[in-house]
Short mmCIF file of C-alpha atoms and ligand atoms in Angstrom, two decimals:
data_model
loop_
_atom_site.label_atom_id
_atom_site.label_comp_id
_atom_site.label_asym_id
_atom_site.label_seq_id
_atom_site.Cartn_x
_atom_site.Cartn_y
_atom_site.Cartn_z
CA UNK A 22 8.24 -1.55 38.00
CA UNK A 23 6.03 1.14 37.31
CA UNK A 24 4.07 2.37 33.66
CA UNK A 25 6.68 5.05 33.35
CA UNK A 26 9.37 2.03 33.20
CA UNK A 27 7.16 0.42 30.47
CA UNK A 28 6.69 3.44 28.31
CA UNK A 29 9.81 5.25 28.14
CA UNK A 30 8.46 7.28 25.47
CA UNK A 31 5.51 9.14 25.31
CA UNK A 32 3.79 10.26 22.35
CA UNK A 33 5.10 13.52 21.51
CA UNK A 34 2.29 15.38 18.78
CA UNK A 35 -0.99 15.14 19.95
CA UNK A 36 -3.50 13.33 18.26
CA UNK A 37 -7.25 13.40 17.85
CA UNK A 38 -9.00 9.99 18.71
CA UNK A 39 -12.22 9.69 17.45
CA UNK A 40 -14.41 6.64 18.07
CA UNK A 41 -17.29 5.49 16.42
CA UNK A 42 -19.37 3.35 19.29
CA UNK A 43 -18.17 4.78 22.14
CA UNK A 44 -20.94 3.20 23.85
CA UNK A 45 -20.83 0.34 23.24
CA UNK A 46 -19.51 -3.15 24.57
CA UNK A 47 -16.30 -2.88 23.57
CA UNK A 48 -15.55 0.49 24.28
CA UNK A 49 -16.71 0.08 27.28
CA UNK A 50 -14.90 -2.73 28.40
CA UNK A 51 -11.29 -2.33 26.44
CA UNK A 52 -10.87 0.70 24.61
CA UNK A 53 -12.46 3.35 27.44
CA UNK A 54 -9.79 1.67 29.98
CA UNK A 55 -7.23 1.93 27.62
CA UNK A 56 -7.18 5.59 26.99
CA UNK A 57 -7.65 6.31 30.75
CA UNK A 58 -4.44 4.32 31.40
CA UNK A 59 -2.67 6.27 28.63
CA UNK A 60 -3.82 9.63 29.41
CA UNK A 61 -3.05 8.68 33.46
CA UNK A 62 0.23 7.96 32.37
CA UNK A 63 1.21 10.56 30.30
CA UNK A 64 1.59 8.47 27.10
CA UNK A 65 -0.92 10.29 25.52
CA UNK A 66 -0.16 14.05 25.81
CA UNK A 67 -1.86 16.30 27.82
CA UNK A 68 -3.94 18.18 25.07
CA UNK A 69 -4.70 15.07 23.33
CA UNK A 70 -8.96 15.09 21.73
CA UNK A 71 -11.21 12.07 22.03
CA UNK A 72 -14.21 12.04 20.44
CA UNK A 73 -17.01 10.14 21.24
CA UNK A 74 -18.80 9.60 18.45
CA UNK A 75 -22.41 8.15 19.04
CA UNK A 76 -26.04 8.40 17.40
CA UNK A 77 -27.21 9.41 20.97
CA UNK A 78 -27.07 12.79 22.30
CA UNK A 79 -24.67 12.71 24.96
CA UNK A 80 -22.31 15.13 26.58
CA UNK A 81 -18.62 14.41 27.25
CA UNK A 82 -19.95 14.79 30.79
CA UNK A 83 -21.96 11.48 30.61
CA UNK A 84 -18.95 9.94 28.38
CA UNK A 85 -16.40 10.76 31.41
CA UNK A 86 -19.33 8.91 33.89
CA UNK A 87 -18.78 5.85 31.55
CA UNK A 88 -14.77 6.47 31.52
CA UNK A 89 -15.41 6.50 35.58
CA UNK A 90 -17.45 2.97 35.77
CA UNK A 91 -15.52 1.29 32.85
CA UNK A 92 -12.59 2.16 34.59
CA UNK A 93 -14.01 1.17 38.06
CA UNK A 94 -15.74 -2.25 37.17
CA UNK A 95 -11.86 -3.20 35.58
CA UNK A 96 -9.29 -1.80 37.84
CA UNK A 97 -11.78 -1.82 40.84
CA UNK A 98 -10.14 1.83 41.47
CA UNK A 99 -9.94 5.46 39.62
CA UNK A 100 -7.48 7.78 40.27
CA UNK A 101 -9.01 10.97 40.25
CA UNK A 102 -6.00 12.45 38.45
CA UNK A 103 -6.10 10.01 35.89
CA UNK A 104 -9.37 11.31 35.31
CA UNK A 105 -9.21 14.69 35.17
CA UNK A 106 -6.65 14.26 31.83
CA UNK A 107 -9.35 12.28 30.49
CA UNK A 108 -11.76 14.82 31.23
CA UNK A 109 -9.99 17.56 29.67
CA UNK A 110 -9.29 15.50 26.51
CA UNK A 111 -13.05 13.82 26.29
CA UNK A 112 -15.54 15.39 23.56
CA UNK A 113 -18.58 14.12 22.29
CA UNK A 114 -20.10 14.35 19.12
CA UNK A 115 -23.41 13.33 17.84
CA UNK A 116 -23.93 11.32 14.52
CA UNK A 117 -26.61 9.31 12.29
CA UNK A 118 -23.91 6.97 10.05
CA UNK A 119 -26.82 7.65 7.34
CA UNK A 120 -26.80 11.48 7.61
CA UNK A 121 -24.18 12.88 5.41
CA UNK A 122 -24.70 15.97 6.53
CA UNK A 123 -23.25 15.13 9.75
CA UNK A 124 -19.65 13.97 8.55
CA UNK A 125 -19.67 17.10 6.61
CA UNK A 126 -20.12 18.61 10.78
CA UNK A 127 -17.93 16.47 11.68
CA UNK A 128 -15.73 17.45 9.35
CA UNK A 129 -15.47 21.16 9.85
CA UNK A 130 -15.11 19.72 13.50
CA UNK A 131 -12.23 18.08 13.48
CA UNK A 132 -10.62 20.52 10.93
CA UNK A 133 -11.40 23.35 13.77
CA UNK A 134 -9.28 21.41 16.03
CA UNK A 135 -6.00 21.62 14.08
CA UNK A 136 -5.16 25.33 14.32
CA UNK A 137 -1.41 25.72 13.33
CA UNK A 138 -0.50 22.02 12.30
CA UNK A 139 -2.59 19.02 11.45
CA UNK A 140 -2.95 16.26 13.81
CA UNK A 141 -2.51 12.71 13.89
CA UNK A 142 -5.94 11.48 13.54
CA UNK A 143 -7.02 7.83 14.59
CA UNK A 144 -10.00 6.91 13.67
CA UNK A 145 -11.43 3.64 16.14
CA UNK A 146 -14.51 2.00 14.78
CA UNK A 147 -15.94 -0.10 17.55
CA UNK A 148 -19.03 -0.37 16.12
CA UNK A 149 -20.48 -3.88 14.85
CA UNK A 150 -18.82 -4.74 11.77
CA UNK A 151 -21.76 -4.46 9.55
CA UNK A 152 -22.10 -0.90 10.25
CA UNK A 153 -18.19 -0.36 8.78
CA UNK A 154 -19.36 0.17 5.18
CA UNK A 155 -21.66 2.81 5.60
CA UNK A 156 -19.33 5.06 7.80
CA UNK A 157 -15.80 4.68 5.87
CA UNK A 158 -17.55 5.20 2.58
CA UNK A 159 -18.81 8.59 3.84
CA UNK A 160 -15.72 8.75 5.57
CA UNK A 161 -13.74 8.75 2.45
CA UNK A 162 -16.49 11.12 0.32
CA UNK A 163 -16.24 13.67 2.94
CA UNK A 164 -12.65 13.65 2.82
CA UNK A 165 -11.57 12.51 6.57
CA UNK A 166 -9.35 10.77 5.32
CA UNK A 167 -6.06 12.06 4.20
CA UNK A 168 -2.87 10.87 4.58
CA UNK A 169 -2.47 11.71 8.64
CA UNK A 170 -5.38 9.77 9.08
CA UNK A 171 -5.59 6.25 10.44
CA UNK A 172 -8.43 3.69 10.74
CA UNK A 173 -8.69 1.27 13.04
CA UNK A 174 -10.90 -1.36 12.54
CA UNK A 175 -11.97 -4.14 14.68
CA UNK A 176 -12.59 -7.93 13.91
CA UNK A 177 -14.55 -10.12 12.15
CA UNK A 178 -13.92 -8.02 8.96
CA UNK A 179 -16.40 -9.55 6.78
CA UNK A 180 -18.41 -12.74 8.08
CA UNK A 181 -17.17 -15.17 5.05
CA UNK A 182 -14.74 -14.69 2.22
CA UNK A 183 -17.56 -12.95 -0.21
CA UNK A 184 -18.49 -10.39 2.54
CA UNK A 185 -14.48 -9.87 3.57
CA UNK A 186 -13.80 -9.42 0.19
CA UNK A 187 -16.62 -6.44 -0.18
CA UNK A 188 -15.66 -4.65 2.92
CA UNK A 189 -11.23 -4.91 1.93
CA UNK A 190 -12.72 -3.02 -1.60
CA UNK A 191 -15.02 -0.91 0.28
CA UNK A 192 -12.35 0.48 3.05
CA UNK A 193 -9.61 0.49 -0.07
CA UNK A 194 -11.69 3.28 -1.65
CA UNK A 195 -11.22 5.20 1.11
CA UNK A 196 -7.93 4.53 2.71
CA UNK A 197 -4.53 3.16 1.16
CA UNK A 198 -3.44 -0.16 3.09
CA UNK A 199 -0.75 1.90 5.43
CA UNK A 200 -3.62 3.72 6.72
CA UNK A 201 -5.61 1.14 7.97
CA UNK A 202 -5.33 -1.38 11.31
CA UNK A 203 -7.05 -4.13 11.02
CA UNK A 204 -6.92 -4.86 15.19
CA UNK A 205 -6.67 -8.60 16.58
CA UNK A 206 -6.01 -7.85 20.04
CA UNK A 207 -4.49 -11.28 20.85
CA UNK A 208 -1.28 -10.36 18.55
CA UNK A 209 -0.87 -7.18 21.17
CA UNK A 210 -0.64 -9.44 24.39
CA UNK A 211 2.56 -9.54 25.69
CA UNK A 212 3.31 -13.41 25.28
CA UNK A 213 2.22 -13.25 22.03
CA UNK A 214 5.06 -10.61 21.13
CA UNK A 215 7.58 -12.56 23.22
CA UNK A 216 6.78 -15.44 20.94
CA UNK A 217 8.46 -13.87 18.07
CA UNK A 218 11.22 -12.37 20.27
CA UNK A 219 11.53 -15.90 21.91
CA UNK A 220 11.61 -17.59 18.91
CA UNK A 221 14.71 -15.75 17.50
CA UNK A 222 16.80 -15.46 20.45
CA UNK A 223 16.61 -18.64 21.72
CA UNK A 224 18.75 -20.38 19.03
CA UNK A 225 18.23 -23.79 21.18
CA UNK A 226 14.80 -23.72 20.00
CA UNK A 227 15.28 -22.70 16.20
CA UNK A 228 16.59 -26.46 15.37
CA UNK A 229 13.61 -28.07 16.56
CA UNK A 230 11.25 -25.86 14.85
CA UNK A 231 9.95 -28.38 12.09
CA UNK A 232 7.77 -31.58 11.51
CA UNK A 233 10.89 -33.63 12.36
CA UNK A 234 10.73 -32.45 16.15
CA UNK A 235 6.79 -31.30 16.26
CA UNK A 236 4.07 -33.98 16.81
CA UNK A 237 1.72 -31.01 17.47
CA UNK A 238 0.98 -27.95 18.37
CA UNK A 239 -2.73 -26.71 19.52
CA UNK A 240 -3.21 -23.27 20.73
CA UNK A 241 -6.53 -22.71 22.70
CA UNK A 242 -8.68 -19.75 24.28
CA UNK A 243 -10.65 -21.16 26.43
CA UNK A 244 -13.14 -18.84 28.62
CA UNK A 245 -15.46 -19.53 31.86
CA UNK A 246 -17.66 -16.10 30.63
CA UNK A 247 -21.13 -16.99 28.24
CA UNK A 248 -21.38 -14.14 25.65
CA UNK A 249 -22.06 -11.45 28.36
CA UNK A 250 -25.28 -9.82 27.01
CA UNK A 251 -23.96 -9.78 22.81
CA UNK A 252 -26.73 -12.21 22.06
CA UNK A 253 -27.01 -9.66 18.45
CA UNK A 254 -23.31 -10.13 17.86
CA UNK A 255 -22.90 -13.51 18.92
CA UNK A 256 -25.72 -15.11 16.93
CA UNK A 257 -24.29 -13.62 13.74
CA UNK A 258 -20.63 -14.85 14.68
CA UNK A 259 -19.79 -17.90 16.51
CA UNK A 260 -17.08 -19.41 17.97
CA UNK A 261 -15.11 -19.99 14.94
CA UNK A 262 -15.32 -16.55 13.63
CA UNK A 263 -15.16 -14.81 16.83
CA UNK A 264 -12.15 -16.55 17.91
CA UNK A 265 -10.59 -18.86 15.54
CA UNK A 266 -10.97 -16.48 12.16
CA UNK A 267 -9.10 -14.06 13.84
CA UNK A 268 -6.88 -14.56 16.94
CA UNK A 269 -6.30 -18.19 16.85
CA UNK A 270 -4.81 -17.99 13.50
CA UNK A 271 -3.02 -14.72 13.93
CA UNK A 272 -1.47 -16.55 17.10
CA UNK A 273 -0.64 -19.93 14.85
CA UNK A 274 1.24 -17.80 12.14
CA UNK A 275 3.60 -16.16 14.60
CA UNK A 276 4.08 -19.89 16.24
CA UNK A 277 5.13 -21.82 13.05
CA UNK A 278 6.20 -19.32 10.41
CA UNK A 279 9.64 -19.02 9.40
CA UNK A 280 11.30 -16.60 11.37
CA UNK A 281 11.42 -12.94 10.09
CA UNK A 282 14.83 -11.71 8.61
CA UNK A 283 14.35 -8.61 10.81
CA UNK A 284 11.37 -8.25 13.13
CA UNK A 285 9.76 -5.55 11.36
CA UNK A 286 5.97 -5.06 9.94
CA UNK A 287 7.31 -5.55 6.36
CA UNK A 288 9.28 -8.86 7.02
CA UNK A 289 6.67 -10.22 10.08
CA UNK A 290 3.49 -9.80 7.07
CA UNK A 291 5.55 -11.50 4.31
CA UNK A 292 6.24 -14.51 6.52
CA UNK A 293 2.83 -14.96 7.90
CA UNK A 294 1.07 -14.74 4.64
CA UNK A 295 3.68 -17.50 3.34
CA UNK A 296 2.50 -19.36 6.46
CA UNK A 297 -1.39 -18.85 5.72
CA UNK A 298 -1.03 -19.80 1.72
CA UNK A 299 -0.17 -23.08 2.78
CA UNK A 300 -2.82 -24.05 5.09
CA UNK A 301 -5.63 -26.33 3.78
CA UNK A 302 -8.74 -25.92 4.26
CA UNK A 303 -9.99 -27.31 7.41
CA UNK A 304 -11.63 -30.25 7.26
CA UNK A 305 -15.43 -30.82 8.41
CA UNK A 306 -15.04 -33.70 9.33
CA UNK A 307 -12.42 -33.13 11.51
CA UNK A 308 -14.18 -29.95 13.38
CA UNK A 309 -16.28 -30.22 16.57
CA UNK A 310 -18.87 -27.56 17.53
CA UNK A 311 -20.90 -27.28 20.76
CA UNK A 312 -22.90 -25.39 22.27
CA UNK A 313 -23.23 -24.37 26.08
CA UNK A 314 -26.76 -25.40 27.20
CA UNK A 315 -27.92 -22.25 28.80
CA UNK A 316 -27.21 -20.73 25.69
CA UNK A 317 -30.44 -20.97 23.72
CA UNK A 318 -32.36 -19.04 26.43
CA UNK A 319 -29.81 -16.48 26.68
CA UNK A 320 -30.33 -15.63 23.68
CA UNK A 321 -33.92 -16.60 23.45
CA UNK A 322 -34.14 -18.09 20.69
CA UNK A 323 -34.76 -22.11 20.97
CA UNK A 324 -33.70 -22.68 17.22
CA UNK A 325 -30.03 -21.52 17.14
CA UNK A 326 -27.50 -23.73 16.31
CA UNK A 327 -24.60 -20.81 16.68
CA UNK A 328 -21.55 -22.73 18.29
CA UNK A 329 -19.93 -21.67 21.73
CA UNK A 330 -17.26 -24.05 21.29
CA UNK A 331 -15.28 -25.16 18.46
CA UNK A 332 -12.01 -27.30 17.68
CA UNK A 333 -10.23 -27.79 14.46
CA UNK A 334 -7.87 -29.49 12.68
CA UNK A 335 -5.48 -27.95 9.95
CA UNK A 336 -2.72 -29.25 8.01
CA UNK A 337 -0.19 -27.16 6.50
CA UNK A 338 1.41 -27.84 3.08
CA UNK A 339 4.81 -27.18 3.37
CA UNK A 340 7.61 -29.85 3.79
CA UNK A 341 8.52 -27.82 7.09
CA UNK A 342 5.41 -28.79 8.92
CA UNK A 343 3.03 -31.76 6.75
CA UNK A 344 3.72 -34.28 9.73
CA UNK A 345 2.44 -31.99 12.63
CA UNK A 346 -0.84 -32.03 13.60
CA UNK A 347 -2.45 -28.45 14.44
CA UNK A 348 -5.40 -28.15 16.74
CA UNK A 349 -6.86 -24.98 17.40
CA UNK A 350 -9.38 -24.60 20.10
CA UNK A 351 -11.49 -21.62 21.72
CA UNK A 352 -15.09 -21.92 24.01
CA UNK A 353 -16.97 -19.94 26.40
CA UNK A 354 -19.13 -21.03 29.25
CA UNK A 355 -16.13 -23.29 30.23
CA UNK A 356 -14.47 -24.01 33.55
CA UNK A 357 -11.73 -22.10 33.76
CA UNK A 358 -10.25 -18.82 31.57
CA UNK A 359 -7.02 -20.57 29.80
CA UNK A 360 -5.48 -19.46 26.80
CA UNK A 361 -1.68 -21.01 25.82
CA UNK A 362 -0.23 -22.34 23.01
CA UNK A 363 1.25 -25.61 23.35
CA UNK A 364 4.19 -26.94 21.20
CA UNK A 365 4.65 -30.97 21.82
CA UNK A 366 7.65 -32.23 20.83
CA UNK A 367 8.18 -35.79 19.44
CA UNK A 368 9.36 -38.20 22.27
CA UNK A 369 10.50 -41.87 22.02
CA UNK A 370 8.30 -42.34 24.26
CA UNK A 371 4.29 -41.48 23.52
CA UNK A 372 3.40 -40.92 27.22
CA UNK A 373 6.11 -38.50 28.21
CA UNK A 374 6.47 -35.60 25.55
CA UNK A 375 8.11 -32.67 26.17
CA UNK A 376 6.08 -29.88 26.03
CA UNK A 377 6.96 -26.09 25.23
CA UNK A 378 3.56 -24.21 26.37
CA UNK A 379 3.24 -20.19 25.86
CA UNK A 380 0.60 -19.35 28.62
CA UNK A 381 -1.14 -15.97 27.54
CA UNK A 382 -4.36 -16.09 30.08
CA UNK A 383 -5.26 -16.26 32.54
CA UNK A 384 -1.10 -15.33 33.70
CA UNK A 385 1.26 -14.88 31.10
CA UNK A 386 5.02 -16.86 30.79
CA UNK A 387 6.07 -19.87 29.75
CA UNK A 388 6.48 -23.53 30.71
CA UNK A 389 8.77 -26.28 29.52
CA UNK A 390 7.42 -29.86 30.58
CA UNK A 391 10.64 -32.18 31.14
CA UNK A 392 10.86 -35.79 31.45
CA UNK A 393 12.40 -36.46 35.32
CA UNK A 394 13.52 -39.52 36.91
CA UNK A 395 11.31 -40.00 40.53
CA UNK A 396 13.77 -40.47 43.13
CA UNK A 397 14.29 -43.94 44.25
CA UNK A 398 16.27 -47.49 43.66
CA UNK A 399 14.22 -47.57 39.39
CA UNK A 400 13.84 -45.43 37.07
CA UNK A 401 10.37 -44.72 37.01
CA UNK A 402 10.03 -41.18 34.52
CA UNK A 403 7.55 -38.31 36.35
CA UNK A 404 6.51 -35.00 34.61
CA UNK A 405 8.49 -31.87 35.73
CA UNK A 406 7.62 -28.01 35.06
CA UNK A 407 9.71 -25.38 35.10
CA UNK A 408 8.23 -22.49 34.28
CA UNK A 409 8.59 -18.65 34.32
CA UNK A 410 5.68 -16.04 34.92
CA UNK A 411 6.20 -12.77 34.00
CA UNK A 412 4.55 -11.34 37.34
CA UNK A 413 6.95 -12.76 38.66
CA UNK A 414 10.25 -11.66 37.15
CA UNK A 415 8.90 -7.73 36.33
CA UNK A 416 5.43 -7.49 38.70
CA UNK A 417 1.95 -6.89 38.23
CA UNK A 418 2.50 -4.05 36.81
CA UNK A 419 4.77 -4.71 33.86
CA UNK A 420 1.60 -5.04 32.13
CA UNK A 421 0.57 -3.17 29.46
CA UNK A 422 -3.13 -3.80 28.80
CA UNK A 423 -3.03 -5.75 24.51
CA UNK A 424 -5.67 -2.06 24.02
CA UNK A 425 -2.99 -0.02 25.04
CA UNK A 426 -0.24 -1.57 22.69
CA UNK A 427 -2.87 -0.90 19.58
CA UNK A 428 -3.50 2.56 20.15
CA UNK A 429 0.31 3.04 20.65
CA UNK A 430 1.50 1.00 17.89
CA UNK A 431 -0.69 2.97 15.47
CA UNK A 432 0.04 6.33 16.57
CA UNK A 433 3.47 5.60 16.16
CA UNK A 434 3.22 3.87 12.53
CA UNK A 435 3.49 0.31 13.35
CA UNK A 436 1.32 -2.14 11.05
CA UNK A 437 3.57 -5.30 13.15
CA UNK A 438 0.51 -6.30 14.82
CA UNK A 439 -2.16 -6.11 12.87
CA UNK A 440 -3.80 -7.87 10.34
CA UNK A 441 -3.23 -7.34 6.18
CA UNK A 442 -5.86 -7.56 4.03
CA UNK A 443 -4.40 -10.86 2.19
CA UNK A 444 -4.09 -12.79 5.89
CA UNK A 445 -8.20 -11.71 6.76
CA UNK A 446 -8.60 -13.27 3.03
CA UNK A 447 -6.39 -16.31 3.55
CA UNK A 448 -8.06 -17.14 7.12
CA UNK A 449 -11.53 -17.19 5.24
CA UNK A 450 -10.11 -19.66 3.16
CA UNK A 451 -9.27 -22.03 5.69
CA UNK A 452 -12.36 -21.70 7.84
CA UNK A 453 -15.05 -21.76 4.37
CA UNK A 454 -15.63 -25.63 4.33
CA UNK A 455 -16.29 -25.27 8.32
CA UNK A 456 -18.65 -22.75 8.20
CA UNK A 457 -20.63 -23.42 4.61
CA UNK A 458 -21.21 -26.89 6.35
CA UNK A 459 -22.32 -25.74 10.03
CA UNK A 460 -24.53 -23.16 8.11
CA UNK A 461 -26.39 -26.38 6.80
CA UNK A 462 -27.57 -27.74 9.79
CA UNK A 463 -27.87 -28.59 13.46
CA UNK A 464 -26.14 -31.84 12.84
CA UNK A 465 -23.20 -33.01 15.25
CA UNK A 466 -23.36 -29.57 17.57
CA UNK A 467 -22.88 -31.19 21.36
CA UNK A 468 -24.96 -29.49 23.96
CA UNK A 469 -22.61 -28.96 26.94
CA UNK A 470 -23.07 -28.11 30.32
CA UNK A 471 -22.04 -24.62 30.94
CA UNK A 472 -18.77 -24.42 33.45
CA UNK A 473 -17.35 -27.92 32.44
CA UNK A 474 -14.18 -28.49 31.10
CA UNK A 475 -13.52 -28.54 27.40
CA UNK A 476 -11.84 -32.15 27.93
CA UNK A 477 -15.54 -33.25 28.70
CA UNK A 478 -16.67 -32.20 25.27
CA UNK A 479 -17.68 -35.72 23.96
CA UNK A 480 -15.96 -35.74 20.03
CA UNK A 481 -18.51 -37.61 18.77
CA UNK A 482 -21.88 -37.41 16.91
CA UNK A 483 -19.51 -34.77 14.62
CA UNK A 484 -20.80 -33.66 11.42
CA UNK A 485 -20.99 -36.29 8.58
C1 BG6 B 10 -12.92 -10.86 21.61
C2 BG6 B 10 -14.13 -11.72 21.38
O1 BG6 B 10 -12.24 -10.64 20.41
O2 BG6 B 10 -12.06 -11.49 22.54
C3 BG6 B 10 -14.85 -12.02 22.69
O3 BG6 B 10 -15.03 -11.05 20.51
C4 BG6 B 10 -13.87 -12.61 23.71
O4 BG6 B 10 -15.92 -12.93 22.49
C5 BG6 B 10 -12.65 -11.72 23.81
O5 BG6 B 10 -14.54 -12.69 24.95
C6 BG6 B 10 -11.62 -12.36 24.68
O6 BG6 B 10 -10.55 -11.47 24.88
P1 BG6 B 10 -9.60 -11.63 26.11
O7 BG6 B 10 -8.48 -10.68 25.85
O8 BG6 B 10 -10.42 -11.28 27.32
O9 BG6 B 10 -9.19 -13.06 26.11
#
């Protein structure tokens, strides 16, 4: 099965793409690949604009060198083709976030670009999140922002509940709540969209969905990469914001909230807010944090405490789910890439649970672990998998890259899979006691050997 299979459509008004950061990490290792597979592909019209927006001077010549290696160091090819759409479609565009002056340019700019009718405008900030304020407040005063416009912002928004809090009033100013996309990647992965899909059309599943049937359900991210050179980024986030805050929790509301009455972005927000109002707060207690032991002079800085790893344990409220225990789990510097979400049902039997698991990384499909009697004269019970992959039901290439699906989704209106402003609120919530109490200290934080397994992370000497 080819793209063309996968994107029937293609979007029909061209839009103008502007992106703040096109240089950096991010870009360079998502959203740059994205729009090359769009533009390759024809999803994205032929006279689409992208607009690299960066503080260096840089022509759209040495933007479509970075398209090239981006593209090369991912797909380990280019199609020439493929980038000659990009190349017609690539501008750059010079800007100091603290120089008015130049969104009043960039203004006039993008206004030159509409001729007869006004385009779709997306605006992609993939700068670091700090910087957000200062460009969508000039954003907004310089008027690039009306109603066509969309902003796309990426995660952490904020860095605690105070500072989430200031940015949601900050971007508000600017932009009414259908305008903006708060992105969490992880919800645009293809398992995680099956999930909700799954969830409803599998009606032999729906009656099981509760605490009656659930011992427990732990999703985990687990990666075997350190933090790749973000030793600015990482050292102000952590694990359990860079991870937890955002996609774990996003991936645990579309796992145990009550199914939508119709799978729209309306009915899907509703549920999942429901879902994240009754969540406790973690508990410190119950949290582990480590660290991987190269880490300190990665970052050179002997003093950090900033977690690589972290676990931790929720309970929800409702009657629905009180008796099932929720782990959530994400590291880097690990053995193996692994993210899946694991649903354990309730057995007679402790040592032979079923298990429904959602594998999203490092291949995506799902696995159902049975109970099977080992052939012979007793009955001696043996794990069994089945499982399904989708490589192997619609190919390699049935998938769509989780950047691709954003873009897409937005252009065409879709808020599904992104986050509201009252979930980023509600995930603060749970995480505060966590972080005000690993802010205090070094206490409990396990020094692990980089490329180990996570089951090696000793749970002890936690937090107090
Ligand atoms: C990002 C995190 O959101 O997700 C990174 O900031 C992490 O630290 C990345 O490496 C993982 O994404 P994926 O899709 O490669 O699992």
């Amino acid at each position: 099965m080819n793209k063309s299979a996968i994107f029937p459509f293609k979007i029909q008004d061209p839009p103008v793409i502007v992106v703040f950061g096109i240089t950096g990490d991010l870009s360079r290792r998502k959203l740059l690949p994205a729009l090359y597979h769009l533009m390759r592909h024809g999803v994205l019209p032929a006279n689409t604009v992208i607009i690299g927006v960066s503080r260096k001077s840089l022509t759209s010549e040495d933007l479509l060198k970075e398209v090239e290696l981006c593209v090369l160091e991912k797909d380990k090819v280019c199609d020439p083709d493929g980038l000659k759409k990009v190349k017609t479609a690539l501008q750059s565009f010079q800007l100091n976030p603290d120089n008015p002056e130049d969104f009043e340019k960039l203004k006039a700019f993008l206004d030159n670009l509409d001729g007869q009718t006004k385009r779709h405008r997306l605006i992609y900030m993939s700068t670091p999140s700090d910087a957000y304020s200062v460009i969508v407040e000039k954003l907004g005063a310089h008027h690039i922002n009306d109603s066509r416009t969309k902003l796309l912002l990426e995660k952490p928004f904020g860095h605690d509940i105070d500072s989430a809090t200031e940015l949601i009033k900050t971007v508000d100013k600017g932009f009414k709540e259908d305008q903006i996309y708060r992105i969490d990647h992880y919800l645009a992965k293809e398992t995680a969209q099956n999930l909700l899909a799954f969830r409803m059309h599998n009606p032999i599943f729906q009656s099981l969905w509760d605490d009656k049937h659930i011992h427990q359900v732990t999703i985990r991210a687990f990666e075997e990469i350190g933090i790749e050179g973000r030793a600015d980024f990482y050292e102000k986030t952590g694990a359990l914001r860079d991870l937890v805050q955002s996609h774990l929790l996003q991936l645990l509301c579309i796992t145990l909230m009550d199914n939508p009455a119709i799978l729209d972005s309306q009915h899907i927000h509703k549920n999942k807010q429901e879902f994240l109002k009754n969540i406790e707060p973690a508990d410190p207690i119950k949290a582990v944090r480590g660290q991987y032991n190269s880490y300190k002079n990665e970052i050179n800085n002997p003093g950090s405490f900033i977690e690589t790893y972290a676990k931790i344990e929720l309970k929800h409220k409702s009657t629905k789910w009180k008796n099932t225990k929720i782990v959530l789990e994400t590291g880097k510097g690990l053995s193996q890439k692994n993210t899946e979400i694991v649903i354990e049902f309730k057995t007679p039997h402790e040592e032979i649970r079923n298990k429904l698991i959602f594998k999203l990384q490092p291949s995506e499909g799902i696995h159902l672990d049975l109970a099977i009697k080992e052939p012979g004269f007793e009955t001696l019970m043996k794990h069994a998998e089945l499982y399904f992959e989708y490589k192997n039901s619609f190919g390699e290439q049935m998938n769509v890259d989780a950047y691709e699906r954003v873009l897409v989704d937005a252009l065409r209106n879709d808020q599904s899979l992104f986050a509201s402003d009252e979930e980023v609120l509600e995930t603060w919530k749970i995480l505060d006691p966590v972080l005000k109490q690993w802010q205090k200290n070094n206490q409990g934080l396990v020094i692990y050997k980089k490329g180990m397994g996570a089951e090696n992370i000793i749970e002890g000497d936690k937090i107090s």
